[in-house]
PDB file of C-alpha atoms in Angstrom:
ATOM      1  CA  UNK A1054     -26.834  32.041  62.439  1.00  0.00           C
ATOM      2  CA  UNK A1055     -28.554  35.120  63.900  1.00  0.00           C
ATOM      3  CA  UNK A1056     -31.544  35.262  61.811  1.00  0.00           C
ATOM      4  CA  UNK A1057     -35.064  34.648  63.000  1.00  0.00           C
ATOM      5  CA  UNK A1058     -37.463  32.671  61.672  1.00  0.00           C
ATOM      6  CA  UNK A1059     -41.289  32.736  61.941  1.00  0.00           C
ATOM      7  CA  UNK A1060     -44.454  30.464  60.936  1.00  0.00           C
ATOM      8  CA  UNK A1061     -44.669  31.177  57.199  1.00  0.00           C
ATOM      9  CA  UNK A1062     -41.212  32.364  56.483  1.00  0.00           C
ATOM     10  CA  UNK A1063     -39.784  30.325  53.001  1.00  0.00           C
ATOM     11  CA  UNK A1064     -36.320  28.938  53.088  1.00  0.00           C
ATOM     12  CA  UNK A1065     -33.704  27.248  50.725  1.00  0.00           C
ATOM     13  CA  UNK A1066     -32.120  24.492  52.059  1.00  0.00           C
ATOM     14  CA  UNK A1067     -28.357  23.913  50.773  1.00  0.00           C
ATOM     15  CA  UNK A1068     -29.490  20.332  49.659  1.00  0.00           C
ATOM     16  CA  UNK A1069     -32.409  19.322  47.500  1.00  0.00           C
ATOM     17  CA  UNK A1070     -35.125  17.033  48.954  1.00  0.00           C
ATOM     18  CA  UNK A1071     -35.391  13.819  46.829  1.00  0.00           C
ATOM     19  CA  UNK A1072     -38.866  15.330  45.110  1.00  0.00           C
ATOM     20  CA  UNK A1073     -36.347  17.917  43.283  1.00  0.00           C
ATOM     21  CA  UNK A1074     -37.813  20.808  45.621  1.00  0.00           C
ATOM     22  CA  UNK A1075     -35.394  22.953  47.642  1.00  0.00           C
ATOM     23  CA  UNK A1076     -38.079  25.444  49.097  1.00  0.00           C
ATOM     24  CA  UNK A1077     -40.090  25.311  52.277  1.00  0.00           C
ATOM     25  CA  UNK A1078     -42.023  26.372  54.358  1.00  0.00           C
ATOM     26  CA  UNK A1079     -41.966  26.892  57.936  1.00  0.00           C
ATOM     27  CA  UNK A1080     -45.112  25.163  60.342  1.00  0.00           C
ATOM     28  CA  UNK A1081     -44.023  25.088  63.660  1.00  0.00           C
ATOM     29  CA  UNK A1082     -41.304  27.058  65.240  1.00  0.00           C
ATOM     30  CA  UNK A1083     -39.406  26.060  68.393  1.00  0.00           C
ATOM     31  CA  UNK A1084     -36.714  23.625  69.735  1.00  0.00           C
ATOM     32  CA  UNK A1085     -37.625  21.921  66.746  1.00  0.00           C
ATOM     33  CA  UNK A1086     -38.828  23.023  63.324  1.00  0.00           C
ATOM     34  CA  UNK A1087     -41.463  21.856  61.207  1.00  0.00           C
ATOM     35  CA  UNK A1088     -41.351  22.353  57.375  1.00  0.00           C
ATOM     36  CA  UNK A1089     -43.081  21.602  54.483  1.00  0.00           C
ATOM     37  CA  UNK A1090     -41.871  21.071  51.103  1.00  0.00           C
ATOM     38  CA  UNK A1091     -43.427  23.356  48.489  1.00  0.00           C
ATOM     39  CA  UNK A1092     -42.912  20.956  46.099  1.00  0.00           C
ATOM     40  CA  UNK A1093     -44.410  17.850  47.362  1.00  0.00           C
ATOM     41  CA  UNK A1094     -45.806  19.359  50.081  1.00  0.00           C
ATOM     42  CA  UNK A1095     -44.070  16.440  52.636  1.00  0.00           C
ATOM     43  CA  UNK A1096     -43.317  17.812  55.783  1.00  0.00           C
ATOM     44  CA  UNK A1097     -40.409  17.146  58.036  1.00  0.00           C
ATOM     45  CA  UNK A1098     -39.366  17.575  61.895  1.00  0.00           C
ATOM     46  CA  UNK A1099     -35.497  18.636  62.432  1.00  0.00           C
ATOM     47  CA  UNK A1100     -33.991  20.682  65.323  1.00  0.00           C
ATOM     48  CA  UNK A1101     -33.321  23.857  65.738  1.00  0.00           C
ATOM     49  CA  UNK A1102     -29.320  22.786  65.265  1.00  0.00           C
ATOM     50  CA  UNK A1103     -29.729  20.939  62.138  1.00  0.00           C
ATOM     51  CA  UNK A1104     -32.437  23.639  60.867  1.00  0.00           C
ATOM     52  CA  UNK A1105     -30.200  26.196  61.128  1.00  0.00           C
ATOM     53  CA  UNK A1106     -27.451  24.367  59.630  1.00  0.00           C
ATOM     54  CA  UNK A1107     -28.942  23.429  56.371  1.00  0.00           C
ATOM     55  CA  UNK A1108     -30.476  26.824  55.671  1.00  0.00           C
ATOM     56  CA  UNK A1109     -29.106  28.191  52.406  1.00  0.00           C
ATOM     57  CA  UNK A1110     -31.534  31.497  52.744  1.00  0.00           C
ATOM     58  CA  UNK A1111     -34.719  32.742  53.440  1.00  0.00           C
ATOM     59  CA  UNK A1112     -36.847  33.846  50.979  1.00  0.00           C
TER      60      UNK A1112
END
């Protein structure tokens, strides 16, 4: 995937977090990514691999 992403982009992730939530937003940009749900407002640490992967869209 080609696309860039910056602090404060939203994205859909393919699979729903366990709140219900599928939105999030992006914290920290990098090697790794940091997003937080918009639901429950967790946030979460992945790589930039499985980031990228589970991206449905950005919003």
């Amino acid at each position: 995937m080609s696309e860039k992403y910056l602090v404060g982009d939203r994205v859909e992730f393919k699979k729903k977090h366990p709140c219900g939530g599928k939105n999030w937003l992006i914290l920290r940009v990098g090697m790794d990514f940091k997003a937080k749900c918009e639901t429950c407002e967790r946030v979460i640490m992945l790589s930039r691999n499985k980031f990228e992967k589970n991206v449905k869209k950005k919003l």
